[in-house]
XYZ file of C-alpha atoms in Angstrom:
705
model
C 274.239 171.994 -18.872
C 273.227 171.351 -22.450
C 269.671 172.423 -21.728
C 270.914 175.708 -20.318
C 273.077 176.370 -23.353
C 270.195 175.512 -25.651
C 267.935 177.973 -23.873
C 270.551 180.696 -24.100
C 271.143 180.142 -27.812
C 267.532 179.908 -28.777
C 266.526 182.974 -26.811
C 269.515 185.037 -27.892
C 269.103 187.492 -30.780
C 269.875 186.087 -34.201
C 271.843 187.885 -36.940
C 271.769 191.476 -35.848
C 272.607 190.775 -32.224
C 274.455 193.330 -30.095
C 278.147 193.137 -30.884
C 280.624 192.051 -28.270
C 283.862 193.891 -27.511
C 285.420 193.519 -30.960
C 284.510 196.545 -33.101
C 283.933 194.241 -36.074
C 283.270 190.617 -35.097
C 283.085 189.544 -38.759
C 286.851 190.011 -38.984
C 287.642 187.638 -36.140
C 288.835 184.234 -37.248
C 286.162 181.677 -36.467
C 286.786 180.311 -32.994
C 285.292 177.768 -30.655
C 284.791 174.066 -31.308
C 285.429 172.185 -34.560
C 288.323 174.369 -35.638
C 286.093 177.421 -35.349
C 282.497 178.180 -36.316
C 280.724 181.377 -37.381
C 279.957 183.575 -34.359
C 276.393 184.298 -35.396
C 275.500 185.599 -31.937
C 277.937 188.514 -32.306
C 277.276 189.770 -35.836
C 275.543 193.033 -36.687
C 274.432 193.947 -40.177
C 276.077 197.374 -39.936
C 279.494 195.678 -39.663
C 279.139 193.512 -42.758
C 280.109 196.023 -45.459
C 283.293 197.325 -43.764
C 284.317 193.749 -42.935
C 283.972 192.640 -46.549
C 285.936 195.638 -47.789
C 288.786 194.816 -45.376
C 288.680 191.102 -46.249
C 288.730 191.815 -49.988
C 291.772 194.044 -49.650
C 293.500 191.425 -47.509
C 292.979 188.780 -50.205
C 294.221 191.112 -52.947
C 297.318 191.860 -50.882
C 297.958 188.131 -50.454
C 297.526 187.585 -54.194
C 299.957 190.408 -54.954
C 302.556 188.866 -52.644
C 302.302 185.593 -54.575
C 302.437 187.352 -57.947
C 305.438 189.500 -57.005
C 307.481 186.794 -55.330
C 311.043 187.207 -56.606
C 311.768 183.500 -56.322
C 311.045 181.144 -59.255
C 307.488 179.815 -59.290
C 306.997 176.467 -57.591
C 304.003 174.406 -56.604
C 304.420 175.466 -52.961
C 305.045 179.200 -53.362
C 302.413 179.710 -56.040
C 299.695 177.034 -56.172
C 299.619 176.139 -52.471
C 299.942 179.817 -51.553
C 296.825 180.527 -53.600
C 294.956 177.775 -51.764
C 295.743 179.539 -48.482
C 294.920 183.062 -49.675
C 291.634 184.783 -48.866
C 290.667 182.819 -45.754
C 289.105 185.852 -44.068
C 287.120 186.751 -47.175
C 285.822 183.185 -47.458
C 284.564 183.363 -43.886
C 282.841 186.732 -44.253
C 281.410 185.783 -47.651
C 279.885 182.613 -46.144
C 277.891 184.766 -43.712
C 277.010 187.263 -46.463
C 275.523 184.381 -48.473
C 273.436 183.302 -45.462
C 271.972 186.786 -45.242
C 271.243 186.657 -48.967
C 269.584 183.227 -49.072
C 268.245 182.615 -45.575
C 267.756 186.022 -43.940
C 267.198 188.580 -46.683
C 265.595 191.864 -45.665
C 265.002 195.431 -46.901
C 267.995 196.484 -44.783
C 270.269 193.914 -46.393
C 269.224 194.487 -50.023
C 271.185 197.742 -50.592
C 274.256 196.151 -49.007
C 273.876 193.134 -51.314
C 273.411 195.401 -54.331
C 276.567 197.359 -53.517
C 278.820 194.503 -52.466
C 278.055 191.747 -54.979
C 279.893 193.541 -57.819
C 282.901 193.901 -55.505
C 283.230 190.117 -55.274
C 283.294 189.931 -59.062
C 285.792 192.800 -59.192
C 288.056 190.870 -56.809
C 287.913 187.810 -59.073
C 288.641 190.000 -62.104
C 291.750 191.405 -60.436
C 292.950 187.919 -59.589
C 292.268 186.285 -62.959
C 293.654 189.252 -64.881
C 296.833 189.520 -62.824
C 299.420 188.832 -65.526
C 302.289 188.194 -63.122
C 300.202 185.702 -61.171
C 299.121 183.863 -64.313
C 302.698 183.718 -65.582
C 303.715 182.011 -62.344
C 300.838 179.520 -62.583
C 301.728 178.844 -66.221
C 305.357 178.317 -65.247
C 304.343 175.593 -62.783
C 301.894 174.126 -65.303
C 304.545 173.922 -68.028
C 307.421 172.855 -65.775
C 309.000 169.437 -66.204
C 309.018 169.308 -62.384
C 305.231 168.971 -62.490
C 305.587 165.260 -63.204
C 307.127 164.780 -59.756
C 303.936 166.031 -58.087
C 301.263 163.686 -56.800
C 298.195 163.067 -58.968
C 296.119 165.356 -56.745
C 298.723 168.118 -56.965
C 298.875 167.829 -60.747
C 295.082 168.049 -60.856
C 295.239 171.216 -58.744
C 297.790 172.820 -61.068
C 295.585 171.982 -64.050
C 292.532 173.325 -62.205
C 294.044 176.765 -61.554
C 295.690 177.058 -64.952
C 292.547 176.098 -66.891
C 290.372 178.418 -64.770
C 292.644 181.378 -65.449
C 292.686 180.658 -69.186
C 288.919 180.219 -69.213
C 288.437 183.569 -67.447
C 290.547 185.422 -69.994
C 294.084 185.377 -68.609
C 295.440 185.081 -72.165
C 293.231 187.850 -73.578
C 294.673 191.180 -74.683
C 294.474 194.220 -72.411
C 291.477 195.720 -74.192
C 289.482 192.474 -73.977
C 290.414 192.048 -70.314
C 289.051 195.498 -69.510
C 285.803 194.712 -71.302
C 285.463 191.324 -69.574
C 286.009 192.931 -66.173
C 283.352 195.555 -66.888
C 280.907 192.880 -68.067
C 281.470 190.759 -64.972
C 280.677 193.687 -62.700
C 277.575 194.603 -64.674
C 276.411 190.996 -64.513
C 276.913 190.925 -60.749
C 274.502 193.804 -60.280
C 271.955 192.274 -62.632
C 272.137 188.870 -60.911
C 271.412 190.542 -57.577
C 268.510 192.557 -58.966
C 267.007 189.473 -60.619
C 267.126 187.555 -57.315
C 265.710 190.444 -55.322
C 262.854 190.859 -57.798
C 262.004 187.171 -57.652
C 262.054 187.181 -53.855
C 259.840 190.289 -53.805
C 257.186 188.614 -55.971
C 257.354 185.498 -53.811
C 256.856 187.644 -50.721
C 254.277 190.147 -51.947
C 251.907 187.863 -53.873
C 249.798 185.228 -52.140
C 246.425 183.541 -52.367
C 243.814 184.536 -49.801
C 241.390 181.878 -48.537
C 238.319 183.820 -47.413
C 235.693 181.184 -46.671
C 235.601 177.666 -45.276
C 234.756 176.462 -48.776
C 238.150 177.759 -49.940
C 239.787 175.043 -47.805
C 237.832 172.252 -49.493
C 240.060 169.238 -50.190
C 243.116 170.511 -48.343
C 244.865 168.138 -45.919
C 244.675 169.305 -42.323
C 248.375 170.216 -42.137
C 248.102 172.431 -45.235
C 244.973 174.047 -43.813
C 246.748 174.735 -40.512
C 249.755 176.146 -42.335
C 247.503 178.469 -44.369
C 245.794 179.703 -41.211
C 249.167 180.308 -39.555
C 250.459 182.139 -42.655
C 247.458 184.505 -42.629
C 248.022 185.275 -38.946
C 251.734 185.816 -39.535
C 250.953 188.291 -42.327
C 248.228 189.907 -40.161
C 245.639 189.402 -42.908
C 241.945 189.688 -42.171
C 241.140 186.386 -43.902
C 240.845 182.755 -42.792
C 243.952 181.526 -44.556
C 246.752 182.339 -46.962
C 248.743 180.228 -49.427
C 252.277 181.613 -49.676
C 253.841 182.031 -53.101
C 256.451 179.305 -52.626
C 256.687 175.895 -54.243
C 256.255 174.131 -50.894
C 252.835 175.798 -50.445
C 251.583 176.174 -54.012
C 252.197 172.633 -55.253
C 250.262 170.918 -52.411
C 247.434 173.382 -52.959
C 247.351 172.570 -56.690
C 247.348 168.868 -55.811
C 244.476 168.831 -53.309
C 242.256 171.906 -53.647
C 238.788 171.056 -54.947
C 238.259 174.689 -55.958
C 239.318 174.898 -59.599
C 239.089 178.706 -59.721
C 241.445 178.983 -56.738
C 243.844 176.457 -58.264
C 244.031 178.676 -61.320
C 244.730 181.767 -59.201
C 247.425 179.927 -57.238
C 249.021 178.711 -60.456
C 248.988 182.193 -61.966
C 250.672 183.939 -59.035
C 253.370 181.260 -58.905
C 254.049 181.032 -62.641
C 254.027 184.841 -62.996
C 256.852 185.539 -60.547
C 259.206 188.045 -62.138
C 256.704 188.559 -64.948
C 254.187 190.929 -63.374
C 253.478 194.515 -64.396
C 255.408 195.989 -61.481
C 258.860 197.165 -60.494
C 260.000 193.561 -60.030
C 259.571 192.492 -63.656
C 262.664 190.552 -64.716
C 262.249 190.425 -68.497
C 264.439 193.420 -69.371
C 267.054 192.351 -66.819
C 267.397 188.829 -68.182
C 267.840 190.117 -71.745
C 270.652 192.365 -70.510
C 272.239 189.349 -68.826
C 272.018 187.289 -72.021
C 273.553 190.065 -74.115
C 276.437 190.569 -71.715
C 277.095 186.831 -71.545
C 277.136 186.548 -75.336
C 279.573 189.454 -75.575
C 281.806 187.971 -72.877
C 281.893 184.590 -74.616
C 283.034 186.187 -77.872
C 285.759 188.120 -76.055
C 286.948 184.815 -74.597
C 287.076 183.233 -78.043
C 283.851 181.205 -77.972
C 280.971 181.287 -80.423
C 278.285 181.390 -77.743
C 277.997 181.556 -73.978
C 276.872 177.924 -73.956
C 280.108 176.904 -75.654
C 282.132 178.807 -73.054
C 280.058 177.588 -70.113
C 280.333 173.901 -71.034
C 284.066 174.041 -71.708
C 284.870 172.845 -68.158
C 282.084 170.262 -67.753
C 281.787 166.535 -68.411
C 279.586 167.192 -71.437
C 282.125 169.602 -72.978
C 279.761 170.752 -75.745
C 276.123 171.894 -76.090
C 275.554 169.344 -78.841
C 276.064 166.424 -76.438
C 273.578 167.839 -73.955
C 270.978 168.517 -76.631
C 271.326 164.970 -77.934
C 270.784 163.577 -74.443
C 267.784 165.781 -73.711
C 266.168 165.086 -77.054
C 266.602 161.324 -76.600
C 264.544 161.506 -73.408
C 262.144 164.247 -74.498
C 260.050 162.298 -77.001
C 259.260 159.278 -74.775
C 258.510 161.657 -71.898
C 256.062 163.671 -74.013
C 254.385 160.490 -75.222
C 253.965 159.408 -71.611
C 252.404 162.760 -70.741
C 249.869 162.375 -73.545
C 248.922 158.938 -72.204
C 248.549 160.276 -68.669
C 246.525 163.309 -69.770
C 244.133 161.065 -71.683
C 243.395 159.206 -68.442
C 242.918 162.473 -66.583
C 240.586 163.817 -69.263
C 238.423 160.716 -68.958
C 238.142 161.372 -65.240
C 237.057 164.974 -65.893
C 234.344 163.715 -68.230
C 233.147 161.098 -65.736
C 232.799 163.872 -63.152
C 230.724 165.905 -65.616
C 233.412 168.504 -66.268
C 233.265 170.463 -69.505
C 236.833 171.654 -69.594
C 240.180 170.569 -70.997
C 242.988 169.755 -68.557
C 245.012 172.912 -67.895
C 248.305 173.301 -66.019
C 246.453 174.157 -62.786
C 244.526 170.888 -63.147
C 247.460 168.557 -63.809
C 248.587 167.784 -60.269
C 245.003 167.550 -59.025
C 243.922 164.973 -61.610
C 247.258 163.155 -61.593
C 246.621 162.501 -57.911
C 243.141 161.184 -58.727
C 244.549 158.878 -61.406
C 247.240 157.643 -59.011
C 244.514 156.817 -56.504
C 242.435 155.005 -59.117
C 245.313 153.024 -60.670
C 247.403 152.219 -57.641
C 245.065 152.831 -54.709
C 247.621 155.406 -53.582
C 247.547 159.125 -52.976
C 249.787 161.479 -51.062
C 247.452 161.481 -48.065
C 248.074 157.730 -47.690
C 251.821 158.233 -47.273
C 251.953 161.609 -45.530
C 250.932 160.425 -42.019
C 254.042 158.214 -42.101
C 256.407 160.901 -43.391
C 257.391 162.936 -40.362
C 260.168 165.422 -41.102
C 262.150 164.619 -37.983
C 261.843 160.849 -38.373
C 263.033 161.118 -41.967
C 265.963 163.217 -40.800
C 266.832 160.333 -38.471
C 266.448 157.995 -41.428
C 268.960 160.036 -43.435
C 271.407 159.812 -40.575
C 270.887 156.045 -40.427
C 271.570 155.651 -44.156
C 274.727 157.763 -43.786
C 275.793 155.452 -40.981
C 275.126 152.286 -42.959
C 276.711 153.470 -46.215
C 279.488 155.800 -45.087
C 280.071 154.934 -41.402
C 278.957 158.375 -40.214
C 277.495 159.244 -36.832
C 275.445 162.381 -36.087
C 275.212 163.920 -32.601
C 273.194 167.068 -31.980
C 275.230 169.801 -30.267
C 274.166 172.949 -28.468
C 277.442 174.854 -28.076
C 277.389 176.296 -31.598
C 275.757 179.694 -32.334
C 273.015 179.730 -34.983
C 271.671 182.481 -37.232
C 267.989 181.745 -36.511
C 266.126 179.995 -33.720
C 264.917 177.344 -36.212
C 268.463 176.219 -37.021
C 269.962 173.172 -35.289
C 273.474 171.752 -35.434
C 274.968 168.246 -35.462
C 278.526 167.046 -35.009
C 279.444 164.431 -37.621
C 282.032 161.762 -36.861
C 283.321 158.468 -38.229
C 281.533 155.615 -36.438
C 284.583 153.377 -36.477
C 287.284 155.799 -35.384
C 285.267 158.433 -33.545
C 287.093 161.181 -35.455
C 284.975 164.304 -36.035
C 284.836 165.026 -39.763
C 282.350 167.864 -40.024
C 279.467 169.959 -38.733
C 275.949 169.892 -40.216
C 273.487 172.783 -39.823
C 269.782 172.175 -40.541
C 267.502 175.096 -41.439
C 264.220 173.393 -42.390
C 261.401 175.962 -42.355
C 260.066 178.631 -44.693
C 260.054 182.226 -43.488
C 259.945 185.745 -44.822
C 263.242 186.709 -46.448
C 264.300 183.135 -47.180
C 264.500 182.162 -50.819
C 262.220 179.335 -51.912
C 263.350 175.808 -52.692
C 265.914 173.599 -51.009
C 269.688 173.730 -51.158
C 272.984 172.726 -49.572
C 275.709 175.194 -48.656
C 279.297 174.685 -47.563
C 280.354 177.366 -45.073
C 283.856 175.881 -45.105
C 285.449 173.188 -47.283
C 287.372 170.228 -45.887
C 291.127 170.404 -46.499
C 294.560 169.540 -45.109
C 296.692 172.194 -46.789
C 296.740 174.474 -43.743
C 296.157 172.012 -40.910
C 293.397 169.407 -40.715
C 290.317 171.508 -41.463
C 286.898 169.867 -41.201
C 283.976 170.965 -43.331
C 280.919 172.912 -42.217
C 277.828 172.305 -44.343
C 274.139 173.119 -44.141
C 270.877 171.882 -45.593
C 268.167 174.479 -46.109
C 264.517 173.740 -46.892
C 261.164 175.525 -46.914
C 258.827 173.192 -45.070
C 255.712 174.851 -43.704
C 255.334 174.928 -39.958
C 251.987 173.702 -38.662
C 250.645 173.910 -35.143
C 253.123 173.897 -32.279
C 253.969 170.523 -30.762
C 252.685 168.701 -33.853
C 255.052 166.814 -36.189
C 255.704 168.291 -39.626
C 254.268 165.888 -42.215
C 255.728 166.103 -45.713
C 254.931 164.650 -49.114
C 256.833 161.857 -50.796
C 258.302 164.373 -53.262
C 259.452 166.570 -50.378
C 260.988 163.527 -48.685
C 262.906 162.786 -51.901
C 264.115 166.393 -51.988
C 265.218 166.107 -48.355
C 267.345 163.047 -49.197
C 268.595 164.736 -52.382
C 269.953 167.783 -50.575
C 271.381 165.589 -47.834
C 273.278 163.778 -50.604
C 275.020 167.076 -51.386
C 275.825 167.475 -47.685
C 277.287 163.954 -47.540
C 279.385 164.756 -50.612
C 280.937 167.549 -48.544
C 281.116 165.619 -45.268
C 282.790 162.563 -46.817
C 285.437 164.656 -48.569
C 288.972 163.456 -47.820
C 291.318 165.595 -49.906
C 294.189 167.990 -49.315
C 293.272 171.148 -51.212
C 290.060 173.176 -50.659
C 289.604 174.065 -54.343
C 289.191 170.351 -55.133
C 287.189 169.497 -52.030
C 283.655 168.168 -51.577
C 281.139 169.459 -54.089
C 283.687 171.528 -56.062
C 283.238 169.239 -59.056
C 282.062 169.918 -62.622
C 278.503 171.249 -62.577
C 277.002 168.322 -64.487
C 278.562 165.814 -62.068
C 277.768 167.487 -58.763
C 274.113 166.398 -58.835
C 275.041 162.705 -59.119
C 275.798 162.050 -55.414
C 272.607 163.859 -54.395
C 270.413 162.045 -56.896
C 271.667 158.601 -56.037
C 271.011 159.200 -52.347
C 267.302 159.650 -53.149
C 267.196 155.922 -53.977
C 267.612 154.934 -50.311
C 264.374 156.648 -49.236
C 262.152 153.925 -50.702
C 264.089 150.997 -49.259
C 262.169 148.810 -46.783
C 264.997 149.293 -44.281
C 264.288 153.059 -44.134
C 260.506 152.806 -44.375
C 260.212 150.146 -41.673
C 262.411 152.041 -39.211
C 261.563 155.661 -39.904
C 258.293 155.922 -41.860
C 256.250 155.754 -38.661
C 252.647 156.912 -38.309
C 252.634 160.226 -36.468
C 249.797 159.117 -34.155
C 250.305 155.385 -33.629
C 254.053 155.062 -34.175
C 253.365 152.017 -36.359
C 255.668 151.523 -39.360
C 254.340 151.964 -42.851
C 252.526 148.704 -43.704
C 254.085 146.484 -46.362
C 250.938 146.742 -48.457
C 251.508 150.513 -48.683
C 255.225 150.038 -49.391
C 254.310 147.703 -52.248
C 251.831 150.235 -53.642
C 254.520 152.913 -53.501
C 256.870 150.604 -55.406
C 254.246 149.865 -58.070
C 253.515 153.574 -58.501
C 257.190 154.583 -58.432
C 257.339 155.551 -62.110
C 253.886 157.137 -62.170
C 253.964 160.751 -63.383
C 257.563 160.441 -64.597
C 256.421 161.928 -67.890
C 255.287 165.100 -66.138
C 258.381 165.540 -63.981
C 260.672 164.817 -66.943
C 258.900 167.213 -69.306
C 258.695 170.140 -66.874
C 262.405 169.780 -66.037
C 263.811 169.091 -69.509
C 261.724 171.864 -71.067
C 263.478 174.275 -68.688
C 266.857 172.768 -69.559
C 266.232 172.959 -73.306
C 265.070 176.581 -73.112
C 268.107 177.403 -70.971
C 270.459 175.863 -73.534
C 268.745 177.484 -76.521
C 268.848 180.902 -74.818
C 272.583 180.613 -74.337
C 273.231 179.324 -77.848
C 271.975 182.653 -79.225
C 274.771 184.733 -80.703
C 272.577 187.827 -80.642
C 270.091 187.381 -77.778
C 268.053 190.510 -78.468
C 264.782 188.740 -77.745
C 261.323 189.152 -76.304
C 261.489 186.549 -73.493
C 257.772 185.694 -73.635
C 257.853 185.248 -77.378
C 261.080 183.215 -77.239
C 259.685 180.966 -74.526
C 256.468 180.363 -76.468
C 258.173 179.749 -79.824
C 260.746 177.382 -78.333
C 258.116 175.346 -76.493
C 255.905 175.263 -79.593
C 258.819 173.897 -81.630
C 259.324 171.221 -78.996
C 255.627 170.315 -79.089
C 255.424 171.026 -75.379
C 252.202 169.557 -73.962
C 249.832 172.447 -73.259
C 248.906 170.914 -69.906
C 252.398 171.541 -68.474
C 254.596 174.603 -68.073
C 258.350 174.752 -67.591
C 259.419 174.049 -64.037
C 261.092 177.470 -64.129
C 259.701 180.011 -66.570
C 262.329 182.386 -67.944
C 261.534 185.494 -65.777
C 261.824 183.416 -62.560
C 264.629 181.072 -63.617
C 266.933 181.868 -60.705
C 269.206 178.909 -61.463
C 270.400 180.626 -64.643
C 269.856 184.343 -63.987
C 270.891 184.751 -60.341
C 274.444 183.731 -61.224
C 276.506 181.864 -63.796
C 276.778 178.519 -61.993
C 273.850 176.827 -63.743
C 273.572 179.052 -66.819
C 273.347 176.732 -69.842
C 273.812 174.049 -67.209
C 270.323 173.119 -66.061
C 270.691 170.023 -68.236
C 273.063 168.852 -65.502
C 270.200 167.402 -63.463
C 269.367 165.024 -66.314
C 273.033 164.335 -67.095
C 273.666 163.446 -63.449
C 270.517 161.336 -63.277
C 271.805 159.236 -66.168
C 274.879 158.584 -64.025
C 272.907 157.989 -60.810
C 270.501 155.547 -62.506
C 273.453 153.621 -63.895
C 275.214 153.705 -60.515
C 272.077 152.419 -58.787
C 272.181 149.322 -60.971
C 275.695 148.638 -59.644
C 273.864 147.918 -56.374
C 270.550 146.482 -57.550
C 271.534 144.543 -60.685
C 275.231 143.757 -60.351
C 275.306 143.806 -56.539
C 273.287 142.453 -53.645
C 271.035 145.490 -53.204
C 271.371 149.109 -52.122
C 273.074 148.160 -48.880
C 275.785 146.090 -50.562
C 278.833 147.015 -48.479
C 281.381 146.326 -51.216
C 279.627 148.546 -53.769
C 279.066 151.201 -51.100
C 282.784 151.200 -50.328
C 283.573 151.760 -54.014
C 281.026 154.591 -54.124
C 282.644 156.264 -51.122
C 286.196 155.823 -52.383
C 285.584 156.850 -56.004
C 282.788 159.422 -55.709
C 281.874 160.835 -52.298
C 285.355 161.223 -50.798
C 287.514 162.420 -53.702
C 285.982 165.765 -54.650
C 287.503 166.931 -57.922
C 290.907 165.303 -57.412
C 290.221 162.853 -60.257
C 288.562 163.480 -63.608
C 284.902 162.432 -63.048
C 284.823 160.196 -66.106
C 287.854 158.281 -64.873
C 286.575 158.157 -61.293
C 283.141 156.924 -62.319
C 284.535 154.232 -64.571
C 286.698 153.062 -61.674
C 283.593 152.788 -59.495
C 281.374 151.159 -62.096
C 283.884 149.192 -64.130
C 282.424 150.554 -67.350
C 281.215 153.743 -69.010
C 277.770 155.223 -68.399
C 274.870 154.385 -70.717
C 271.406 155.946 -70.781
C 269.604 152.599 -70.687
C 269.427 152.550 -66.884
C 267.729 155.972 -66.834
C 265.118 154.845 -69.352
C 264.436 151.751 -67.244
C 264.224 153.837 -64.077
C 261.617 156.128 -65.671
C 259.779 153.288 -67.412
C 260.496 154.785 -70.846
C 261.144 152.594 -73.908
C 264.816 151.993 -74.767
C 265.709 152.818 -78.341
C 267.286 149.947 -80.230
C 270.635 150.866 -81.756
C-alpha cells in the first residue's frame, strides 16, 4: 500500500495542482495525520492572494475581540487569547513562505510583492492597537502575575516587551510614521530578494570545451553537464550561480581564468549593471531603519535591534568580533604565505587572489595533511549522512525517524519522516527534507518551522523542514558531498532538532523562537557529532565498496580539523563587522561600494579574501530584519557551542556522555524561550561562557588577561 501511495504522491502535480471541491483549499484547516498537515496536492497559486486576505482579516478580528473585551484583562483572556489568534493566517503564511523560498517563479513574484507589505501592515495594526497594549500592560503590571508559572510570566514579559519595542508607547504621529516605514521596508525586502534570486538564476558559467572541466571531480562534472541540459544550453556544461556549485568549482578547477569568471559572477550578485542591482535599494532600507530606530527612541538601528538579544548592545558584539579578528587575520597571512610558495614552485607569476584561495588552500591541505576533499567525498553520501543524523538524534535525544508516504509534498524531491520518542513511542513531530537545488529555490541551506509545538490549544506537534541545495548527479548514483556541506547538513538539522525537541506550552516561546544570537547555538553544537568515530564508522561508507572510512583517514581529518579556520573566520566576521557598522550609522546616506571598501581597508582585510556576503547580496540583513545587525550571532553562538562542547569532551566522558546530553536536552533543546538563555545556559554548564573554548577550537592563541 505504501508503494502505491508513494507513486500517487510523486506523480501528482506539485504546488499548482488542480483544486479539489473547496473553492479555496488554503482556507481549510490542515487535516489528515499528525494533527493536520499542509494539503500541498490541492493548492493553486491563484487562490493564495484571496486566502491571505481572508486570513489577515480573521486575525485582525480576533485581535479586536481581545482588545475590546469588556472584562478586566487576565492572563487567560488576553495573553493566552493572543497565543490562539491568527491560526489560519499562520497556516497560509507557512505555504506562502514555501513558495517564496523553495518554489519562486515569475507568476509568484507579483503576488509576493503585493502581499508582503500586508503582513507588515497586520503587525502594525496589532502592535499599535492601544486597547490591546493597555490590556497586556495591565497583566504585566498586575500583582496577580506573581501567581503565574515561570513560563507564563516569561510569556507575559515576551508580549509586553515586544509591544514596547515595536512602538506601543510612541505618540500617534510616531506610530503612523513607523507603520509607513514598516510597509515600505516590506516592499524593499521583497525586491532585494527577488533581485538576488534573478542574478543567481540568470548568470552562470559556461564550460565549452573538455579542457574547461580540467580538475573537476566526476560528480561536479556530471552536475555541470546536467545543468547545461536543464537550461537547454548549446555547451558541454554549466556551473550554476549558487554557492553549492561555485565553491567546489573554485576549489578544484585547474583553469585559473574560469575560476576568476566563476568568482566574479558569484561575488557580483545584486551588483551588476542591470535591473536587479541592489545598491540603491539597500541604501533606502538603511535610511528607513535609521529613521525607525530614532522614532522608537534609539540612537541607531543596531541599538534597537540588539535590545532583545543576549548581547544587548553593539559594543559587546564589536568587542567579541575584534578579539577574534586579529588572530584570524594573522592565521590567514600564514596560510597565504604557504600558498604563495606553492604558486612559485609551480612557476606561477601571480599573487594569490580571491579566486585562487580555495584552490591553493586545498593544495596546501593535501601537502600538509595528505588530505583533500576528494579523499573524503567518496565516503560522504548524502543519504548515509542523513541516516547518521537520525542516529545521533536517537543517541542524544531518544528520537526515532520513520519515513512516511501519506503526507502531501510541494515538490517530487521532498520526502517526509514521522519523528517519535524512542522510549515512549509518542509522535512528537514531522520532518520534511528538501535537499536539491532547482530553479526558483533560493541558494543556501535553512530550516523552517511550518508549525510550532505547543499545548495551549490541545497537544500540537511541530512540523519542521530542512532545505538544502545539493546538486543532483546522474540518476541512480548517490549524491556525494564535501565535508563542509556535511557540516552544514548537521548544522541545519540542529535547528530542526531544536524545534522537534521543544516541550513547552505556548507557541510564541516554542522551539527556535529564541533570541537571534542564541538560536544558532543548538545548530552549531550539533556539527560536532559529524566527526565522531561513531558516526564515521557507521555512516561514512564508501559509495562503491560500502567500506567505512579508514581510521587513517579519520585521523588525518582530525589533524586537519582547524586547517583554514583563518579563512572561514575572516570571511564570516568581515560580513558581521560590516553589517554592524552599517547599522550603527545615524545617517546612512552612503555609496555601498565605497563603504564596503573603506570599512574593509580599516580592518586590514586580507586582499585574498572577500566577505562571505558582499553588501548588495547580503540577504541575511536586507531580505528582512531578522539578522540585520545580527550576523555577529553566528560567532556569538559559536562561543557558546565551543564552550558547551567542552562540557562533553573536557568535563565529561565524550560527546556521547548521557548525563551531559540529558542536561543539554533539558536546558537547551527542549525549553525554547521559556527561560532567559543566560540562566538556562548556566544551568546546563554550571558556569558562565568564556571565549577560551572558541579560541582553542579554532587553534587561535588565547590572550592572557
